[in-house]
Coordinates of C-alpha atoms and ligand atoms in Angstrom, one line a residue:
X1 CA 13.0 103.8 -56.7
X2 CA 14.5 101.7 -59.5
X3 CA 17.5 99.5 -59.0
X4 CA 20.5 100.7 -60.9
X5 CA 23.0 98.5 -62.8
X6 CA 26.2 97.4 -61.1
X7 CA 27.8 99.5 -63.8
X8 CA 27.4 103.2 -63.8
X9 CA 26.5 105.3 -66.8
X10 CA 30.2 106.1 -67.6
X11 CA 31.2 102.5 -67.7
X12 CA 28.1 101.5 -69.6
X13 CA 28.8 104.1 -72.2
X14 CA 32.4 102.8 -72.6
X15 CA 30.9 99.3 -73.1
X16 CA 28.2 100.6 -75.4
X17 CA 30.7 102.4 -77.7
X18 CA 32.3 99.1 -78.5
X19 CA 29.1 97.6 -79.9
X20 CA 26.8 100.5 -80.8
X21 CA 28.0 103.2 -83.2
X22 CA 28.6 106.2 -81.1
X23 CA 27.4 104.3 -78.0
X24 CA 23.7 105.0 -78.7
X25 CA 20.9 103.7 -80.9
X26 CA 19.8 107.1 -82.3
X27 CA 22.2 110.1 -82.7
X28 CA 20.6 112.8 -80.6
X29 CA 20.8 110.7 -77.5
X30 CA 24.6 111.1 -77.3
X31 CA 26.0 114.1 -75.4
X32 CA 29.3 114.9 -73.7
X33 CA 30.9 113.6 -71.6
X34 CA 28.4 110.7 -71.8
X35 CA 24.6 110.2 -71.6
X36 CA 23.1 108.8 -68.5
X37 CA 21.6 105.3 -68.8
X38 CA 18.0 104.9 -67.8
X39 CA 17.1 102.6 -64.8
X40 CA 13.4 103.4 -65.0
X41 CA 10.7 106.0 -65.4
X42 CA 7.5 106.8 -63.5
X43 CA 5.2 109.7 -64.2
X44 CA 7.3 112.8 -65.0
X45 CA 10.4 111.3 -63.3
X46 CA 13.2 109.5 -65.1
X47 CA 15.8 107.7 -63.1
X48 CA 19.4 106.9 -64.0
X49 CA 21.5 103.8 -63.2
X50 CA 23.6 106.2 -61.1
X51 CA 20.7 106.6 -58.7
X52 CA 19.8 110.2 -59.8
X53 CA 16.3 111.3 -60.7
X54 CA 15.3 113.9 -63.1
X55 CA 12.1 115.9 -63.9
X56 CA 11.8 114.8 -67.5
X57 CA 11.0 117.3 -70.2
X58 CA 12.4 115.2 -73.0
X59 CA 9.8 112.5 -72.5
X60 CA 11.4 110.3 -75.1
X61 CA 11.3 113.2 -77.6
X62 CA 7.5 113.4 -77.5
X63 CA 5.6 110.2 -77.2
X64 CA 5.1 110.2 -73.4
X65 CA 2.3 112.7 -73.0
X66 CA 1.0 110.8 -70.0
X67 CA 4.5 110.5 -68.5
X68 CA 6.3 107.2 -68.0
X69 CA 4.5 103.9 -67.3
X70 CA 1.0 105.2 -66.8
X71 CA -0.7 102.5 -64.7
X72 CA -3.7 102.1 -67.1
X73 CA -1.5 101.9 -70.2
X74 CA 0.7 99.3 -68.4
X75 CA -2.2 97.3 -67.4
X76 CA -3.9 97.3 -70.8
X77 CA -0.6 96.3 -72.5
X78 CA 0.0 93.5 -69.9
X79 CA -3.5 92.1 -70.7
X80 CA -2.8 92.2 -74.4
X81 CA 0.6 90.6 -74.2
X82 CA -0.9 87.6 -72.5
X83 CA -3.0 87.1 -75.6
X84 CA -0.2 87.5 -78.1
X85 CA 2.1 90.3 -79.4
X86 CA 1.5 90.1 -83.1
X87 CA -0.8 88.0 -85.2
X88 CA -0.4 88.6 -89.0
X89 CA -4.1 88.8 -89.2
X90 CA -6.3 91.8 -88.4
X91 CA -7.5 92.4 -84.9
X92 CA -10.4 94.5 -83.6
X93 CA -8.2 97.1 -81.8
X94 CA -7.0 98.4 -85.2
X95 CA -10.5 99.4 -86.1
X96 CA -11.2 100.9 -82.7
X97 CA -8.0 103.0 -82.8
X98 CA -8.7 104.1 -86.4
X99 CA -12.2 105.1 -85.4
X100 CA -10.8 107.1 -82.4
X101 CA -8.3 108.9 -84.7
X102 CA -11.0 109.6 -87.2
X103 CA -13.3 111.0 -84.5
X104 CA -10.6 113.4 -83.3
X105 CA -8.4 114.4 -86.2
X106 CA -10.4 116.6 -88.7
X107 CA -8.8 115.4 -92.0
X108 CA -8.9 111.7 -91.1
X109 CA -11.5 109.4 -92.8
X110 CA -9.2 106.4 -93.1
X111 CA -6.0 105.3 -91.5
X112 CA -3.0 103.1 -92.4
X113 CA -0.9 102.0 -89.4
X114 CA 2.8 101.4 -89.5
X115 CA 5.7 101.4 -87.1
X116 CA 7.3 104.8 -87.0
X117 CA 7.0 108.4 -88.1
X118 CA 9.7 107.8 -90.7
X119 CA 7.5 105.2 -92.4
X120 CA 4.5 107.4 -92.2
X121 CA 6.1 110.3 -94.1
X122 CA 7.7 107.8 -96.6
X123 CA 4.2 106.4 -97.3
X124 CA 2.7 109.9 -97.4
X125 CA 5.1 111.1 -100.1
X126 CA 4.6 108.0 -102.2
X127 CA 0.8 108.3 -101.9
X128 CA 0.9 112.1 -102.8
X129 CA 3.1 111.4 -105.8
X130 CA 0.9 108.6 -107.0
X131 CA -2.3 110.5 -106.4
X132 CA -1.2 113.7 -108.2
X133 CA 1.0 112.0 -110.9
X134 CA 3.8 114.5 -110.0
X135 CA 7.3 113.9 -108.6
X136 CA 8.5 117.0 -106.8
X137 CA 7.9 117.5 -103.1
X138 CA 8.4 120.6 -101.0
X139 CA 9.7 120.6 -97.4
X140 CA 11.1 123.3 -95.2
X141 CA 14.7 124.0 -94.2
X142 CA 15.1 122.6 -90.7
X143 CA 12.0 120.4 -90.8
X144 CA 12.5 116.8 -89.8
X145 CA 10.3 114.1 -91.2
X146 CA 12.2 111.0 -90.2
X147 CA 15.4 109.4 -91.5
X148 CA 14.6 108.2 -95.0
X149 CA 16.3 109.5 -98.1
X150 CA 13.6 111.7 -99.7
X151 CA 13.3 114.0 -96.6
X152 CA 16.9 114.2 -95.4
X153 CA 17.5 117.4 -97.2
X154 CA 18.3 120.4 -94.9
X155 CA 16.8 118.4 -92.1
X156 CA 16.3 119.3 -88.4
X157 CA 16.6 117.2 -85.2
X158 CA 19.9 115.2 -84.7
X159 CA 20.7 115.8 -88.3
X160 CA 20.6 119.6 -87.9
X161 CA 24.3 119.4 -86.9
X162 CA 25.3 117.6 -90.0
X163 CA 22.6 117.9 -92.7
X164 CA 22.4 116.1 -95.9
X165 CA 23.8 112.7 -95.0
X166 CA 26.2 110.9 -97.2
X167 CA 24.8 107.8 -98.8
X168 CA 21.9 109.5 -100.4
X169 CA 22.3 109.6 -104.2
X170 CA 21.7 113.1 -105.7
X171 CA 19.2 111.5 -108.1
X172 CA 17.1 110.4 -105.1
X173 CA 16.6 113.9 -103.8
X174 CA 16.6 115.9 -107.0
X175 CA 12.8 116.2 -106.6
X176 CA 13.0 117.4 -103.0
X177 CA 12.7 121.1 -102.9
X178 CA 13.2 123.2 -99.8
X179 CA 12.0 126.6 -98.8
X180 CA 11.8 128.9 -95.8
X181 CA 9.1 128.5 -93.1
X182 CA 6.9 131.5 -92.4
X183 CA 7.9 133.1 -95.7
X184 CA 5.0 133.5 -98.0
X185 CA 6.9 135.2 -100.8
X186 CA 9.6 132.4 -100.9
X187 CA 6.8 129.8 -101.3
X188 CA 5.0 131.8 -104.0
X189 CA 8.3 132.1 -105.9
X190 CA 9.0 128.4 -105.6
X191 CA 5.5 127.4 -106.9
X192 CA 5.6 130.0 -109.6
X193 CA 6.1 128.2 -112.9
X194 CA 6.7 124.9 -111.1
X195 CA 3.4 124.5 -109.4
X196 CA 2.1 121.8 -111.7
X197 CA 5.1 119.5 -111.0
X198 CA 4.7 119.6 -107.2
X199 CA 2.9 116.6 -105.6
X200 CA 2.9 117.9 -102.0
X201 CA 4.0 120.3 -99.4
X202 CA 5.1 118.5 -96.3
X203 CA 5.1 120.7 -93.2
X204 CA 5.4 120.4 -89.5
X205 CA 2.7 122.8 -88.5
X206 CA 4.9 123.7 -85.5
X207 CA 8.5 123.1 -86.3
X208 CA 9.6 120.8 -83.5
X209 CA 13.0 119.6 -84.7
X210 CA 14.8 122.9 -84.9
X211 CA 13.8 123.9 -81.4
X212 CA 10.2 125.0 -81.5
X213 CA 8.9 127.5 -84.1
X214 CA 5.2 128.3 -84.4
X215 CA 3.5 129.2 -87.6
X216 CA 2.9 132.9 -87.9
X217 CA -0.6 134.4 -88.2
X218 CA -2.4 132.6 -91.0
X219 CA 0.7 131.0 -92.5
X220 CA -0.9 127.6 -92.4
X221 CA -4.0 129.2 -94.0
X222 CA -1.8 130.6 -96.7
X223 CA -0.3 127.1 -97.3
X224 CA -3.8 125.7 -97.5
X225 CA -4.8 128.3 -100.1
X226 CA -1.7 128.0 -102.2
X227 CA -1.8 124.2 -102.3
X228 CA -5.5 124.2 -103.2
X229 CA -5.0 126.7 -106.0
X230 CA -2.2 124.5 -107.5
X231 CA -3.7 121.1 -107.0
X232 CA -0.8 120.3 -104.6
X233 CA -1.6 118.1 -101.6
X234 CA -0.9 119.7 -98.2
X235 CA 0.5 117.1 -95.7
X236 CA 0.8 118.0 -92.1
X237 CA 3.5 116.0 -90.4
X238 CA 1.9 115.9 -87.0
X239 CA 4.2 113.2 -85.6
X240 CA 4.9 115.6 -82.7
X241 CA 1.8 117.9 -82.7
X242 CA -0.8 115.1 -83.2
X243 CA -2.7 114.5 -79.9
X244 CA -0.3 117.0 -78.2
X245 CA -1.6 120.5 -79.1
X246 CA -5.2 119.3 -78.9
X247 CA -7.2 116.2 -79.3
X248 CA -7.3 116.9 -83.0
X249 CA -3.7 118.0 -83.2
X250 CA -2.4 121.2 -84.9
X251 CA -5.2 121.1 -87.4
X252 CA -7.7 121.6 -84.6
X253 CA -5.4 124.0 -82.7
X254 CA -4.8 126.3 -85.7
X255 CA -8.1 125.4 -87.5
X256 CA -6.5 124.5 -90.9
X257 CA -7.4 121.1 -92.5
X258 CA -4.6 119.5 -94.5
X259 CA -5.2 116.8 -97.2
X260 CA -3.1 114.1 -95.4
X261 CA -1.7 113.8 -91.9
X262 CA 1.2 111.7 -90.6
X263 CA 1.1 110.6 -87.0
X264 CA 3.6 108.9 -84.7
X265 CA 5.0 109.3 -81.2
X266 CA 1.9 109.8 -79.0
X267 CA -0.3 107.6 -81.2
X268 CA 1.6 104.5 -80.1
X269 CA 1.2 105.3 -76.3
X270 CA 4.9 104.7 -75.7
X271 CA 5.3 101.9 -78.2
X272 CA 6.5 102.1 -81.8
X273 CA 3.8 103.3 -84.1
X274 CA 3.2 105.6 -87.1
X275 CA 0.1 106.3 -89.0
X276 CA -1.0 108.0 -92.2
X277 CA -4.6 109.3 -92.4
X278 CA -6.7 111.3 -94.8
X279 CA -9.9 111.4 -96.8
X280 CA -11.3 108.1 -98.2
X281 CA -10.8 109.4 -101.8
X282 CA -7.0 109.6 -101.4
X283 CA -6.5 106.8 -98.8
X284 CA -8.3 104.2 -100.9
X285 CA -5.4 104.3 -103.3
X286 CA -3.3 102.4 -100.7
X287 CA -2.9 98.7 -101.3
X288 CA -4.8 96.4 -101.2
X289 CA -7.7 98.8 -101.8
X290 CA -5.6 100.5 -104.5
X291 CA -2.2 100.0 -106.0
X292 CA 0.1 102.3 -103.9
X293 CA 2.2 99.9 -102.0
X294 CA 2.7 100.1 -98.3
X295 CA 3.2 97.1 -96.0
X296 CA 4.8 96.0 -92.8
X297 CA 5.1 92.8 -90.7
X298 CA 4.3 94.7 -87.5
X299 CA 1.8 97.2 -89.0
X300 CA -1.1 97.6 -86.6
X301 CA 0.5 95.2 -84.1
X302 CA -1.8 94.7 -81.1
X303 CA 0.7 95.9 -78.4
X304 CA 1.2 99.3 -80.0
X305 CA -2.5 99.6 -80.9
X306 CA -3.5 98.8 -77.3
X307 CA -1.1 101.3 -75.8
X308 CA -2.2 103.9 -78.3
X309 CA -5.8 103.3 -77.7
X310 CA -5.6 103.4 -73.9
X311 CA -3.5 106.6 -74.1
X312 CA -6.1 108.3 -76.3
X313 CA -8.9 107.2 -74.0
X314 CA -7.1 108.7 -71.0
X315 CA -6.4 112.1 -72.7
X316 CA -9.3 114.4 -72.1
X317 CA -10.2 118.1 -72.4
X318 CA -9.2 118.7 -68.8
X319 CA -5.8 117.4 -69.5
X320 CA -5.3 119.5 -72.5
X321 CA -6.3 122.6 -70.5
X322 CA -3.9 121.7 -67.7
X323 CA -1.1 121.1 -70.2
X324 CA -1.8 124.5 -71.8
X325 CA -1.8 126.1 -68.3
X326 CA 1.5 124.5 -67.3
X327 CA 3.1 125.4 -70.6
X328 CA 2.1 129.1 -70.3
X329 CA 3.2 129.2 -66.7
X330 CA 6.6 127.7 -67.5
X331 CA 7.2 130.0 -70.5
X332 CA 6.1 133.1 -68.7
X333 CA 8.3 132.1 -65.7
X334 CA 11.3 131.6 -68.0
X335 CA 10.7 134.9 -69.7
X336 CA 10.5 136.6 -66.3
X337 CA 13.8 135.0 -65.1
X338 CA 15.6 135.8 -68.4
X339 CA 14.4 139.4 -68.5
X340 CA 16.4 140.1 -65.3
X341 CA 19.6 138.7 -66.8
X342 CA 22.2 140.0 -69.2
X343 CA 21.4 137.3 -71.9
X344 CA 19.9 137.4 -75.4
X345 CA 17.1 134.9 -75.5
X346 CA 13.7 133.9 -77.0
X347 CA 11.3 131.7 -75.2
X348 CA 9.2 129.7 -77.7
X349 CA 6.4 127.3 -78.0
X350 CA 2.6 126.7 -77.9
X351 CA 0.6 124.5 -75.4
X352 CA 2.9 121.9 -73.8
X353 CA 5.9 122.5 -76.1
X354 CA 8.7 124.9 -75.2
X355 CA 12.3 125.9 -75.9
X356 CA 14.7 128.7 -75.1
X357 CA 16.9 130.1 -77.9
X358 CA 19.9 132.0 -76.9
X359 CA 19.7 134.6 -79.6
X360 CA 18.7 138.3 -80.0
X361 CA 16.1 138.1 -82.7
X362 CA 12.8 136.4 -82.9
X363 CA 13.1 132.9 -84.3
X364 CA 10.8 132.5 -87.3
X365 CA 12.7 129.9 -89.4
X366 CA 15.8 127.6 -89.6
X367 CA 18.3 130.4 -90.4
X368 CA 17.1 132.3 -87.3
X369 CA 17.4 129.2 -85.1
X370 CA 20.9 128.5 -86.4
X371 CA 22.0 131.9 -85.1
X372 CA 21.5 130.8 -81.5
X373 CA 24.4 130.4 -79.1
X374 CA 24.6 126.6 -78.9
X375 CA 27.5 126.5 -76.5
X376 CA 25.5 128.6 -74.1
X377 CA 22.6 126.2 -74.6
X378 CA 24.7 123.2 -73.7
X379 CA 25.8 125.0 -70.5
X380 CA 22.2 125.6 -69.7
X381 CA 21.4 121.9 -70.4
X382 CA 24.2 120.6 -68.2
X383 CA 23.3 123.1 -65.4
X384 CA 19.7 121.8 -65.4
X385 CA 21.0 118.2 -65.6
X386 CA 23.2 118.6 -62.6
X387 CA 20.3 119.9 -60.6
X388 CA 17.8 117.2 -61.6
X389 CA 16.1 118.5 -64.7
X390 CA 16.4 116.7 -68.0
X391 CA 15.7 118.5 -71.3
X392 CA 16.8 117.2 -74.7
X393 CA 20.5 117.7 -75.1
X394 CA 20.3 120.0 -78.1
X395 CA 19.2 123.6 -78.9
X396 CA 17.5 122.0 -81.9
X397 CA 15.0 119.8 -80.1
X398 CA 11.8 120.7 -78.4
X399 CA 10.9 120.3 -74.7
X400 CA 7.6 118.7 -73.7
X401 CA 5.4 118.7 -70.6
X402 CA 3.3 115.6 -69.7
X403 CA 0.0 115.2 -67.9
X404 CA 2.0 113.6 -65.1
X405 CA 3.7 116.9 -64.4
X406 CA 2.1 119.1 -61.8
X407 CA 2.4 122.8 -61.1
X408 CA 4.8 122.0 -58.2
X409 CA 7.2 120.3 -60.7
X410 CA 6.9 123.4 -63.0
X411 CA 7.7 125.7 -60.1
X412 CA 10.6 123.8 -58.8
X413 CA 11.9 123.6 -62.4
X414 CA 11.7 127.5 -62.6
X415 CA 13.7 127.7 -59.3
X416 CA 16.3 125.4 -60.7
X417 CA 16.3 127.3 -64.0
X418 CA 16.8 130.6 -62.2
X419 CA 19.9 129.2 -60.5
X420 CA 21.3 127.8 -63.7
X421 CA 20.6 130.9 -65.8
X422 CA 22.1 133.3 -63.3
X423 CA 25.3 131.3 -63.5
X424 CA 25.4 131.0 -67.3
X425 CA 27.6 133.9 -68.1
X426 CA 30.5 133.1 -65.9
Ligands
PLP1 C1 10.1 112.1 -84.7 C2 9.6 112.7 -86.0 C3 9.5 111.9 -87.2 C4 10.0 110.5 -87.3 O1 9.4 109.6 -86.4 P1 10.2 108.2 -86.0 O2 9.1 107.5 -85.2 O3 11.3 108.7 -85.2 O4 10.6 107.6 -87.2 C5 8.8 112.4 -88.3 N1 8.3 113.7 -88.2 C6 8.4 114.4 -87.2 C7 7.8 115.8 -87.2 C8 9.1 114.0 -86.0 O5 9.2 114.8 -84.9

């Protein structure tokens, strides 16, 4: 479908390594012996410059809930680009997108747009600290909130392999506390005696950067209660789950309303975007309404705004039910296949998120996830890749289904997975 380059992935990677650190622009994209280079994507299919096509369950690590190049999004963006790509003055689309987000996301009454999820969590932490007058923040081992200093403590995603990056002064992260997901006692202990120094708990309602770990029964309700009792702000990092689990994200799906939410990935409709949203009372502290500084040359740029808005317009209840159905079918199918095999495994994920862990025990937190057989996982990854299925090249990422997938794709994926899994042990 797409024309490849004269150079194949292997040569392109050699060339890339001379000018891009590690040959890629973001760490997780690199895998051995070399990543494939994209020639193009359409719907749920991603094509390489080597002329191979893949059913895509990576979907750019989450944003592409409508698949690649949805015609309506492409058309809306083309129309916008003709009229300019960024203005430096406000444009009406920003209001419309904010209104749409407020309409869907329970805790949102006001929105600040920025350019990435990283920026959104950075702003959320600053706002929480300013609002509460406290410095300490709590995150979970294995949660990923972007690549900025304050949150790169026991992180997930590409950093799960080498946590706690050099170059971050100890002083910068001395106020970043970590604890164990799904463990109420550990949280109670942490807050005990220190509760009045903690500005916020920052949590991925479904941990999506250490594979895929769901919150256990009422764990999010517990976080809601414990934060309220201690005047701590509860921040849901919904950069993955926002507009994915449901129109209102995880806070709708699990019926727990946080104080603030960070959004990214899907909200930009395939273009760079991040957003911070919450109640007026807190959000009005952001400059220029208030004094908490946040700014960006490309904030609310009309291209990302247009793509995001069109994407949210297309996403409807029928799509969410269909995504849920495909996810359940795929997870049940994988469990069926694996139950016939001599492998230790867990199949995880809600709605259109999924992952296999090659481990014996249920995965409830970071430590459990780290017990998985990552070598076996990479064999599984390469087996799928050889047969035309692309999932993220890491045990510690999450796989996604898009609205462009159909049951037929899911069923052929299960057939391919059966072949791969049956050959894994030898
Ligand atoms: C991807 C991600 C981020 C960072 O978003 P970027 O746009 O990559 O900066 C933050 N939080 C979560 C939960 C993410 O999955």
